Coordinates of C-alpha atoms in Angstrom, one line a residue:
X73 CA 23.7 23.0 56.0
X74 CA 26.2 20.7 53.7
X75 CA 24.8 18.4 51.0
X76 CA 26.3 15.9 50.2
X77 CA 25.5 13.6 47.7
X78 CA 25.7 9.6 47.9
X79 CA 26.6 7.0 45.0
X80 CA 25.0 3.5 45.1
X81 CA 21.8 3.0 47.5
X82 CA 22.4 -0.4 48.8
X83 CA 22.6 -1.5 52.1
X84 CA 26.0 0.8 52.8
X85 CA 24.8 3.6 51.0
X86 CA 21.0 3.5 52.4
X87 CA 22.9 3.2 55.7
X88 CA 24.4 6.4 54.8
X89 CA 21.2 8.5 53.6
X90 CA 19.8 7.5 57.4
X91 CA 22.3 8.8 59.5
X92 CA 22.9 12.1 57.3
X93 CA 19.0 12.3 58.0
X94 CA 19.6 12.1 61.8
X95 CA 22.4 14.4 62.1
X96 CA 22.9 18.0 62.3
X97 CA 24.4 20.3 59.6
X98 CA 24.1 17.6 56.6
X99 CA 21.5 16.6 54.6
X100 CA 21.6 13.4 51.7
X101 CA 20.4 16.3 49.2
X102 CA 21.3 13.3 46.0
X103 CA 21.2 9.4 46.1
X104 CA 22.6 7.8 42.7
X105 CA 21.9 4.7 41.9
X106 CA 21.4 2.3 38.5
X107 CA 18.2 1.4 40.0
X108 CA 16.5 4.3 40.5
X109 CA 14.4 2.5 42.8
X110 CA 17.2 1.6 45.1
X111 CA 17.7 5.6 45.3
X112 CA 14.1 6.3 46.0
X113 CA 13.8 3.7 48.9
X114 CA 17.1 4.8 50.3
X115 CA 15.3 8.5 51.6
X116 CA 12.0 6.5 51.9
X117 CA 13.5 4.0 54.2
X118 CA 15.4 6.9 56.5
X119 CA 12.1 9.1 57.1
X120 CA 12.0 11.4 54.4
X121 CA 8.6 12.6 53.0
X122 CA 7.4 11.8 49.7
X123 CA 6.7 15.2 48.8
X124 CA 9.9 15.9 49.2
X125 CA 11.4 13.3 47.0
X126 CA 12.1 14.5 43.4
X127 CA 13.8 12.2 40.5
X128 CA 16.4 14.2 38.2
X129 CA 16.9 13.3 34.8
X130 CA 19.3 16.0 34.0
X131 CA 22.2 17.4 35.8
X132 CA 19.9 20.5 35.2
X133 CA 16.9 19.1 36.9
X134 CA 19.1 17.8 40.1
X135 CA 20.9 21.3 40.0
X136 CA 16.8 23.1 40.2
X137 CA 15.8 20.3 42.6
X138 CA 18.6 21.4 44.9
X139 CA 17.9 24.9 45.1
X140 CA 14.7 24.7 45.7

């Protein structure tokens, strides 16, 4: 499975995190955005579960978040 990671969680890039979520062999494993609202909403608004949902502060944390 490829991750792929997506800058900017407006309407293109929300767009984006959906149809990752709907296809096969990819996954929208980070959303960056200055809002990190905007980034939250983005897997929110494509189906994905709160629980699995986790907000990185550090290259570290996203690095740990990932692997898990």
């Amino acid at each position: 499975m490829k991750k792929a990671m997506v800058v900017g969680a407006g309407q293109m890039g929300r767009g984006m995190v959906t149809q990752m979520v709907l296809m096969h062999g990819i996954t929208p494993a980070i959303v960056s955005d200055i809002n990190v609202e905007n980034a939250i909403h983005a897997f929110k608004y494509a189906g994905v579960a709160d629980d699995d949902i986790a907000v990185a502060h550090t290259i570290e944390e996203a690095n740990r978040f990932m692997e898990a």
